[in-house]
Amino acid sequence: MTLIKPSKRPTLSNYAADAWSDDSRYEGLNAIVQAIADGADQIEEKIRAATLADIIGTSGEVNVQGEIVQYLDTAASDTFVDVLSKSGRVAAIGSEEIEETVIVGDSLQHNLIVQMDPLDGSSNIDVAVSIGSIFGIWLRGDGEPATDDLLLKRGSQQVAAAYVVYGSSTVMVVAVENSVQGFTLDPEARQFILTHPDLRIPEKCSVYSANEGNFNKLDEATQKAFIELREKYSLRYVGSLVADFHRNLLKGGIFLYPGDPKSPEGKLRLQYEANPLGFIAEQAGGAAYSDKQRIMDIQPEHPHERTPLIIGNKDVVEQTMTIINKG
Ligand code: P6P
């Protein structure tokens, strides 16, 4: 991974204008990516401010921690719906925080669809652990009506995907076909700067990320997969999907959240967690599978459906899925 000298780093808007504006496949993508960056800038400030305000509180008591999580989950969803709608390019938005489809517009200009987890892992906020925002971006076909069905496209139909990790630094990763770029928020200039150009997952898998506390709930084949991983790799698990995924993308590793006999579909959401990260993983040379198939081949039946997820280094992901499948 090559880091670029500070003086030579383009901003996200310069990069986007340069890289995508004359590729007709990405008509409007520039505006969407900029909207996500603007929203992330606002959310980053809200996270810092709310945590402080909540802990100090006006009355001096420590509020119920749940309040801060609830406030930020809703604030993040509202903020991203606002900036995405204002971009003038989004026909429909799906959000983990909103049950129904947000229909924005159906003119020719409204040619993109965004499905998002606006603030994933928010229960980690009150313990100062990294959290994230995740976005999948699809094209709306010419004349395709702006209805709920827009949220039921397969992951393989995405044209782009992005996530933001709010951690020791705030990093936004954006992927289109054969290109994964990382931008870091300059806290002074409040601009995202290209800091991780042309990201590729390292050849060598060095860690596995899984909640070992669930081991006894798993079926035998999945337990066998866990045992194989324990023998080969160190365990690194933050409990915040974007933080775990981002570390594995940069350092090599796999993340898995399998199903179990009581919850065969697992915990994570297909449309706005597994599909966007699966798109990014594949464009960086990795892979993403459920317990049965490539994540991005799954035909969604509901915008909020869940899926088991194994994602990261392609060889280890495929080996792990095979063991789980052997039954
Ligand atoms: P568990 C956070 O709540 C989240 O949705 C993901 O960010 C994370 O990977 C997962 O759940 C953690 O779940 O069951 O290990 O706490």
mmCIF file with all atom_site columns, N, CA, C and O and ligand atoms in Angstrom, residues 96 117 119-124 130-132 134 210-214 217 237-245 255-257 267-269 273 306 309, ligand 1:
data_model
loop_
_atom_site.group_PDB
_atom_site.id
_atom_site.type_symbol
_atom_site.label_atom_id
_atom_site.label_alt_id
_atom_site.label_comp_id
_atom_site.label_asym_id
_atom_site.label_entity_id
_atom_site.label_seq_id
_atom_site.pdbx_PDB_ins_code
_atom_site.Cartn_x
_atom_site.Cartn_y
_atom_site.Cartn_z
_atom_site.occupancy
_atom_site.B_iso_or_equiv
_atom_site.pdbx_formal_charge
_atom_site.auth_seq_id
_atom_site.auth_comp_id
_atom_site.auth_asym_id
_atom_site.auth_atom_id
_atom_site.pdbx_PDB_model_num
ATOM   1   N N  . GLU A 1 96  ? -31.347 1.178   6.991  1.00 0.00 ? 96  GLU A N  1
ATOM   2   C CA . GLU A 1 96  ? -31.638 0.254   8.090  1.00 0.00 ? 96  GLU A CA 1
ATOM   3   C C  . GLU A 1 96  ? -32.589 0.893   9.089  1.00 0.00 ? 96  GLU A C  1
ATOM   4   O O  . GLU A 1 96  ? -33.374 0.226   9.740  1.00 0.00 ? 96  GLU A O  1
ATOM   5   N N  . ASP A 1 117 ? -26.582 1.506   5.635  1.00 0.00 ? 117 ASP A N  1
ATOM   6   C CA . ASP A 1 117 ? -26.656 1.387   7.082  1.00 0.00 ? 117 ASP A CA 1
ATOM   7   C C  . ASP A 1 117 ? -26.019 2.670   7.595  1.00 0.00 ? 117 ASP A C  1
ATOM   8   O O  . ASP A 1 117 ? -24.793 2.791   7.582  1.00 0.00 ? 117 ASP A O  1
ATOM   9   N N  . LEU A 1 119 ? -25.500 4.224   10.415 1.00 0.00 ? 119 LEU A N  1
ATOM   10  C CA . LEU A 1 119 ? -24.540 4.209   11.516 1.00 0.00 ? 119 LEU A CA 1
ATOM   11  C C  . LEU A 1 119 ? -24.503 2.796   12.093 1.00 0.00 ? 119 LEU A C  1
ATOM   12  O O  . LEU A 1 119 ? -25.326 2.408   12.911 1.00 0.00 ? 119 LEU A O  1
ATOM   13  N N  . ASP A 1 120 ? -23.539 2.005   11.609 1.00 0.00 ? 120 ASP A N  1
ATOM   14  C CA . ASP A 1 120 ? -23.461 0.601   12.023 1.00 0.00 ? 120 ASP A CA 1
ATOM   15  C C  . ASP A 1 120 ? -22.562 0.467   13.246 1.00 0.00 ? 120 ASP A C  1
ATOM   16  O O  . ASP A 1 120 ? -21.500 1.078   13.310 1.00 0.00 ? 120 ASP A O  1
ATOM   17  N N  . GLY A 1 121 ? -23.023 -0.329  14.213 1.00 0.00 ? 121 GLY A N  1
ATOM   18  C CA . GLY A 1 121 ? -22.214 -0.575  15.405 1.00 0.00 ? 121 GLY A CA 1
ATOM   19  C C  . GLY A 1 121 ? -22.365 0.521   16.448 1.00 0.00 ? 121 GLY A C  1
ATOM   20  O O  . GLY A 1 121 ? -21.496 0.705   17.306 1.00 0.00 ? 121 GLY A O  1
ATOM   21  N N  . SER A 1 122 ? -23.495 1.265   16.355 1.00 0.00 ? 122 SER A N  1
ATOM   22  C CA . SER A 1 122 ? -23.633 2.458   17.218 1.00 0.00 ? 122 SER A CA 1
ATOM   23  C C  . SER A 1 122 ? -23.626 2.120   18.707 1.00 0.00 ? 122 SER A C  1
ATOM   24  O O  . SER A 1 122 ? -23.365 2.981   19.539 1.00 0.00 ? 122 SER A O  1
ATOM   25  N N  . SER A 1 123 ? -23.854 0.847   19.049 1.00 0.00 ? 123 SER A N  1
ATOM   26  C CA . SER A 1 123 ? -23.819 0.503   20.487 1.00 0.00 ? 123 SER A CA 1
ATOM   27  C C  . SER A 1 123 ? -22.389 0.620   21.031 1.00 0.00 ? 123 SER A C  1
ATOM   28  O O  . SER A 1 123 ? -22.156 0.553   22.219 1.00 0.00 ? 123 SER A O  1
ATOM   29  N N  . ASN A 1 124 ? -21.419 0.817   20.114 1.00 0.00 ? 124 ASN A N  1
ATOM   30  C CA . ASN A 1 124 ? -20.029 0.980   20.566 1.00 0.00 ? 124 ASN A CA 1
ATOM   31  C C  . ASN A 1 124 ? -19.680 2.430   20.876 1.00 0.00 ? 124 ASN A C  1
ATOM   32  O O  . ASN A 1 124 ? -18.574 2.730   21.333 1.00 0.00 ? 124 ASN A O  1
ATOM   33  N N  . SER A 1 130 ? -14.653 2.307   17.381 1.00 0.00 ? 130 SER A N  1
ATOM   34  C CA . SER A 1 130 ? -14.959 2.754   16.017 1.00 0.00 ? 130 SER A CA 1
ATOM   35  C C  . SER A 1 130 ? -16.320 2.264   15.548 1.00 0.00 ? 130 SER A C  1
ATOM   36  O O  . SER A 1 130 ? -16.737 1.138   15.857 1.00 0.00 ? 130 SER A O  1
ATOM   37  N N  . ILE A 1 131 ? -17.017 3.099   14.774 1.00 0.00 ? 131 ILE A N  1
ATOM   38  C CA . ILE A 1 131 ? -18.301 2.718   14.158 1.00 0.00 ? 131 ILE A CA 1
ATOM   39  C C  . ILE A 1 131 ? -18.232 3.113   12.686 1.00 0.00 ? 131 ILE A C  1
ATOM   40  O O  . ILE A 1 131 ? -17.210 3.619   12.217 1.00 0.00 ? 131 ILE A O  1
ATOM   41  N N  . GLY A 1 132 ? -19.329 2.856   11.940 1.00 0.00 ? 132 GLY A N  1
ATOM   42  C CA . GLY A 1 132 ? -19.227 3.128   10.502 1.00 0.00 ? 132 GLY A CA 1
ATOM   43  C C  . GLY A 1 132 ? -20.552 3.371   9.828  1.00 0.00 ? 132 GLY A C  1
ATOM   44  O O  . GLY A 1 132 ? -21.622 3.135   10.395 1.00 0.00 ? 132 GLY A O  1
ATOM   45  N N  . ILE A 1 134 ? -22.362 2.530   5.867  1.00 0.00 ? 134 ILE A N  1
ATOM   46  C CA . ILE A 1 134 ? -22.141 1.653   4.707  1.00 0.00 ? 134 ILE A CA 1
ATOM   47  C C  . ILE A 1 134 ? -23.163 1.983   3.613  1.00 0.00 ? 134 ILE A C  1
ATOM   48  O O  . ILE A 1 134 ? -24.346 2.189   3.927  1.00 0.00 ? 134 ILE A O  1
ATOM   49  N N  . ALA A 1 210 ? -14.429 -13.081 14.302 1.00 0.00 ? 210 ALA A N  1
ATOM   50  C CA . ALA A 1 210 ? -15.712 -13.759 14.549 1.00 0.00 ? 210 ALA A CA 1
ATOM   51  C C  . ALA A 1 210 ? -16.022 -13.653 16.036 1.00 0.00 ? 210 ALA A C  1
ATOM   52  O O  . ALA A 1 210 ? -15.110 -13.497 16.863 1.00 0.00 ? 210 ALA A O  1
ATOM   53  N N  . ASN A 1 211 ? -17.312 -13.727 16.367 1.00 0.00 ? 211 ASN A N  1
ATOM   54  C CA . ASN A 1 211 ? -17.708 -13.697 17.778 1.00 0.00 ? 211 ASN A CA 1
ATOM   55  C C  . ASN A 1 211 ? -17.630 -15.119 18.340 1.00 0.00 ? 211 ASN A C  1
ATOM   56  O O  . ASN A 1 211 ? -18.571 -15.915 18.209 1.00 0.00 ? 211 ASN A O  1
ATOM   57  N N  . GLU A 1 212 ? -16.510 -15.446 18.938 1.00 0.00 ? 212 GLU A N  1
ATOM   58  C CA . GLU A 1 212 ? -16.275 -16.795 19.467 1.00 0.00 ? 212 GLU A CA 1
ATOM   59  C C  . GLU A 1 212 ? -17.252 -17.111 20.599 1.00 0.00 ? 212 GLU A C  1
ATOM   60  O O  . GLU A 1 212 ? -17.482 -18.268 20.933 1.00 0.00 ? 212 GLU A O  1
ATOM   61  N N  . GLY A 1 213 ? -17.885 -16.076 21.131 1.00 0.00 ? 213 GLY A N  1
ATOM   62  C CA . GLY A 1 213 ? -18.881 -16.306 22.191 1.00 0.00 ? 213 GLY A CA 1
ATOM   63  C C  . GLY A 1 213 ? -20.093 -17.065 21.676 1.00 0.00 ? 213 GLY A C  1
ATOM   64  O O  . GLY A 1 213 ? -20.867 -17.625 22.441 1.00 0.00 ? 213 GLY A O  1
ATOM   65  N N  . ASN A 1 214 ? -20.246 -17.085 20.339 1.00 0.00 ? 214 ASN A N  1
ATOM   66  C CA . ASN A 1 214 ? -21.394 -17.800 19.750 1.00 0.00 ? 214 ASN A CA 1
ATOM   67  C C  . ASN A 1 214 ? -21.073 -19.260 19.426 1.00 0.00 ? 214 ASN A C  1
ATOM   68  O O  . ASN A 1 214 ? -21.923 -19.994 18.914 1.00 0.00 ? 214 ASN A O  1
ATOM   69  N N  . LYS A 1 217 ? -23.368 -22.164 19.934 1.00 0.00 ? 217 LYS A N  1
ATOM   70  C CA . LYS A 1 217 ? -24.679 -22.129 19.255 1.00 0.00 ? 217 LYS A CA 1
ATOM   71  C C  . LYS A 1 217 ? -24.574 -22.684 17.823 1.00 0.00 ? 217 LYS A C  1
ATOM   72  O O  . LYS A 1 217 ? -25.589 -22.927 17.161 1.00 0.00 ? 217 LYS A O  1
ATOM   73  N N  . TYR A 1 237 ? -11.358 -9.137  16.755 1.00 0.00 ? 237 TYR A N  1
ATOM   74  C CA . TYR A 1 237 ? -12.806 -8.895  16.634 1.00 0.00 ? 237 TYR A CA 1
ATOM   75  C C  . TYR A 1 237 ? -13.188 -7.665  17.442 1.00 0.00 ? 237 TYR A C  1
ATOM   76  O O  . TYR A 1 237 ? -13.100 -7.664  18.661 1.00 0.00 ? 237 TYR A O  1
ATOM   77  N N  . VAL A 1 238 ? -13.574 -6.589  16.732 1.00 0.00 ? 238 VAL A N  1
ATOM   78  C CA . VAL A 1 238 ? -13.966 -5.335  17.389 1.00 0.00 ? 238 VAL A CA 1
ATOM   79  C C  . VAL A 1 238 ? -15.438 -5.389  17.785 1.00 0.00 ? 238 VAL A C  1
ATOM   80  O O  . VAL A 1 238 ? -15.876 -4.784  18.756 1.00 0.00 ? 238 VAL A O  1
ATOM   81  N N  . GLY A 1 239 ? -16.234 -6.129  16.984 1.00 0.00 ? 239 GLY A N  1
ATOM   82  C CA . GLY A 1 239 ? -17.682 -6.125  17.218 1.00 0.00 ? 239 GLY A CA 1
ATOM   83  C C  . GLY A 1 239 ? -18.329 -4.942  16.511 1.00 0.00 ? 239 GLY A C  1
ATOM   84  O O  . GLY A 1 239 ? -19.471 -4.587  16.782 1.00 0.00 ? 239 GLY A O  1
ATOM   85  N N  . SER A 1 240 ? -17.602 -4.347  15.573 1.00 0.00 ? 240 SER A N  1
ATOM   86  C CA . SER A 1 240 ? -18.131 -3.263  14.741 1.00 0.00 ? 240 SER A CA 1
ATOM   87  C C  . SER A 1 240 ? -17.728 -3.620  13.305 1.00 0.00 ? 240 SER A C  1
ATOM   88  O O  . SER A 1 240 ? -16.544 -3.579  12.964 1.00 0.00 ? 240 SER A O  1
ATOM   89  N N  . LEU A 1 241 ? -18.734 -3.987  12.490 1.00 0.00 ? 241 LEU A N  1
ATOM   90  C CA . LEU A 1 241 ? -18.453 -4.592  11.179 1.00 0.00 ? 241 LEU A CA 1
ATOM   91  C C  . LEU A 1 241 ? -17.481 -3.766  10.342 1.00 0.00 ? 241 LEU A C  1
ATOM   92  O O  . LEU A 1 241 ? -16.515 -4.307  9.774  1.00 0.00 ? 241 LEU A O  1
ATOM   93  N N  . VAL A 1 242 ? -17.723 -2.456  10.263 1.00 0.00 ? 242 VAL A N  1
ATOM   94  C CA . VAL A 1 242 ? -16.894 -1.623  9.381  1.00 0.00 ? 242 VAL A CA 1
ATOM   95  C C  . VAL A 1 242 ? -15.459 -1.594  9.885  1.00 0.00 ? 242 VAL A C  1
ATOM   96  O O  . VAL A 1 242 ? -14.501 -1.680  9.096  1.00 0.00 ? 242 VAL A O  1
ATOM   97  N N  . ALA A 1 243 ? -15.278 -1.538  11.206 1.00 0.00 ? 243 ALA A N  1
ATOM   98  C CA . ALA A 1 243 ? -13.913 -1.510  11.777 1.00 0.00 ? 243 ALA A CA 1
ATOM   99  C C  . ALA A 1 243 ? -13.203 -2.829  11.474 1.00 0.00 ? 243 ALA A C  1
ATOM   100 O O  . ALA A 1 243 ? -12.046 -2.840  11.025 1.00 0.00 ? 243 ALA A O  1
ATOM   101 N N  . ASP A 1 244 ? -13.897 -3.946  11.677 1.00 0.00 ? 244 ASP A N  1
ATOM   102 C CA . ASP A 1 244 ? -13.277 -5.254  11.393 1.00 0.00 ? 244 ASP A CA 1
ATOM   103 C C  . ASP A 1 244 ? -12.981 -5.411  9.903  1.00 0.00 ? 244 ASP A C  1
ATOM   104 O O  . ASP A 1 244 ? -11.893 -5.853  9.524  1.00 0.00 ? 244 ASP A O  1
ATOM   105 N N  . PHE A 1 245 ? -13.939 -4.997  9.066  1.00 0.00 ? 245 PHE A N  1
ATOM   106 C CA . PHE A 1 245 ? -13.731 -5.142  7.616  1.00 0.00 ? 245 PHE A CA 1
ATOM   107 C C  . PHE A 1 245 ? -12.564 -4.267  7.141  1.00 0.00 ? 245 PHE A C  1
ATOM   108 O O  . PHE A 1 245 ? -11.703 -4.711  6.373  1.00 0.00 ? 245 PHE A O  1
ATOM   109 N N  . PHE A 1 255 ? -13.574 -12.018 7.875  1.00 0.00 ? 255 PHE A N  1
ATOM   110 C CA . PHE A 1 255 ? -14.616 -11.772 8.881  1.00 0.00 ? 255 PHE A CA 1
ATOM   111 C C  . PHE A 1 255 ? -15.739 -12.769 8.612  1.00 0.00 ? 255 PHE A C  1
ATOM   112 O O  . PHE A 1 255 ? -16.096 -13.003 7.450  1.00 0.00 ? 255 PHE A O  1
ATOM   113 N N  . LEU A 1 256 ? -16.256 -13.377 9.674  1.00 0.00 ? 256 LEU A N  1
ATOM   114 C CA . LEU A 1 256 ? -17.422 -14.228 9.429  1.00 0.00 ? 256 LEU A CA 1
ATOM   115 C C  . LEU A 1 256 ? -18.465 -14.071 10.523 1.00 0.00 ? 256 LEU A C  1
ATOM   116 O O  . LEU A 1 256 ? -18.129 -13.990 11.698 1.00 0.00 ? 256 LEU A O  1
ATOM   117 N N  . TYR A 1 257 ? -19.709 -13.934 10.072 1.00 0.00 ? 257 TYR A N  1
ATOM   118 C CA . TYR A 1 257 ? -20.850 -13.946 10.978 1.00 0.00 ? 257 TYR A CA 1
ATOM   119 C C  . TYR A 1 257 ? -21.825 -14.974 10.409 1.00 0.00 ? 257 TYR A C  1
ATOM   120 O O  . TYR A 1 257 ? -22.691 -14.637 9.603  1.00 0.00 ? 257 TYR A O  1
ATOM   121 N N  . LYS A 1 267 ? -27.054 -12.525 11.382 1.00 0.00 ? 267 LYS A N  1
ATOM   122 C CA . LYS A 1 267 ? -27.452 -11.221 11.951 1.00 0.00 ? 267 LYS A CA 1
ATOM   123 C C  . LYS A 1 267 ? -27.342 -10.078 10.955 1.00 0.00 ? 267 LYS A C  1
ATOM   124 O O  . LYS A 1 267 ? -28.123 -9.126  11.007 1.00 0.00 ? 267 LYS A O  1
ATOM   125 N N  . LEU A 1 268 ? -26.400 -10.149 10.021 1.00 0.00 ? 268 LEU A N  1
ATOM   126 C CA . LEU A 1 268 ? -26.095 -8.994  9.178  1.00 0.00 ? 268 LEU A CA 1
ATOM   127 C C  . LEU A 1 268 ? -27.055 -8.891  7.994  1.00 0.00 ? 268 LEU A C  1
ATOM   128 O O  . LEU A 1 268 ? -27.618 -9.891  7.537  1.00 0.00 ? 268 LEU A O  1
ATOM   129 N N  . ARG A 1 269 ? -27.220 -7.633  7.531  1.00 0.00 ? 269 ARG A N  1
ATOM   130 C CA . ARG A 1 269 ? -28.216 -7.367  6.484  1.00 0.00 ? 269 ARG A CA 1
ATOM   131 C C  . ARG A 1 269 ? -27.579 -7.505  5.101  1.00 0.00 ? 269 ARG A C  1
ATOM   132 O O  . ARG A 1 269 ? -26.444 -7.050  4.879  1.00 0.00 ? 269 ARG A O  1
ATOM   133 N N  . GLU A 1 273 ? -25.306 -4.080  4.141  1.00 0.00 ? 273 GLU A N  1
ATOM   134 C CA . GLU A 1 273 ? -24.058 -4.448  4.833  1.00 0.00 ? 273 GLU A CA 1
ATOM   135 C C  . GLU A 1 273 ? -23.278 -5.428  3.956  1.00 0.00 ? 273 GLU A C  1
ATOM   136 O O  . GLU A 1 273 ? -22.204 -5.105  3.449  1.00 0.00 ? 273 GLU A O  1
ATOM   137 N N  . ARG A 1 306 ? -31.697 -10.667 6.141  1.00 0.00 ? 306 ARG A N  1
ATOM   138 C CA . ARG A 1 306 ? -30.366 -10.936 6.707  1.00 0.00 ? 306 ARG A CA 1
ATOM   139 C C  . ARG A 1 306 ? -29.680 -12.043 5.892  1.00 0.00 ? 306 ARG A C  1
ATOM   140 O O  . ARG A 1 306 ? -30.313 -12.759 5.146  1.00 0.00 ? 306 ARG A O  1
ATOM   141 N N  . LEU A 1 309 ? -22.497 -14.200 6.552  1.00 0.00 ? 309 LEU A N  1
ATOM   142 C CA . LEU A 1 309 ? -21.476 -13.484 5.777  1.00 0.00 ? 309 LEU A CA 1
ATOM   143 C C  . LEU A 1 309 ? -20.084 -14.005 6.130  1.00 0.00 ? 309 LEU A C  1
ATOM   144 O O  . LEU A 1 309 ? -19.735 -14.121 7.313  1.00 0.00 ? 309 LEU A O  1
HETATM 145 P P1 . P6P B 2 .   ? -22.234 -9.422  17.924 1.00 0.00 ? 1   P6P B P1 1
HETATM 146 C C1 . P6P B 2 .   ? -23.073 -4.182  15.372 1.00 0.00 ? 1   P6P B C1 1
HETATM 147 O O1 . P6P B 2 .   ? -24.213 -4.291  16.213 1.00 0.00 ? 1   P6P B O1 1
HETATM 148 C C2 . P6P B 2 .   ? -23.215 -5.235  14.291 1.00 0.00 ? 1   P6P B C2 1
HETATM 149 O O2 . P6P B 2 .   ? -24.362 -5.031  13.552 1.00 0.00 ? 1   P6P B O2 1
HETATM 150 C C3 . P6P B 2 .   ? -21.991 -5.240  13.390 1.00 0.00 ? 1   P6P B C3 1
HETATM 151 O O3 . P6P B 2 .   ? -21.422 -3.982  13.254 1.00 0.00 ? 1   P6P B O3 1
HETATM 152 C C4 . P6P B 2 .   ? -21.056 -6.219  14.090 1.00 0.00 ? 1   P6P B C4 1
HETATM 153 O O4 . P6P B 2 .   ? -20.182 -6.880  13.196 1.00 0.00 ? 1   P6P B O4 1
HETATM 154 C C5 . P6P B 2 .   ? -22.036 -7.208  14.726 1.00 0.00 ? 1   P6P B C5 1
HETATM 155 O O5 . P6P B 2 .   ? -23.269 -6.521  14.906 1.00 0.00 ? 1   P6P B O5 1
HETATM 156 C C6 . P6P B 2 .   ? -21.549 -7.690  16.073 1.00 0.00 ? 1   P6P B C6 1
HETATM 157 O O6 . P6P B 2 .   ? -22.505 -8.633  16.549 1.00 0.00 ? 1   P6P B O6 1
HETATM 158 O O7 . P6P B 2 .   ? -23.357 -10.428 17.980 1.00 0.00 ? 1   P6P B O7 1
HETATM 159 O O8 . P6P B 2 .   ? -20.874 -10.094 17.768 1.00 0.00 ? 1   P6P B O8 1
HETATM 160 O O9 . P6P B 2 .   ? -22.249 -8.399  18.998 1.00 0.00 ? 1   P6P B O9 1
#
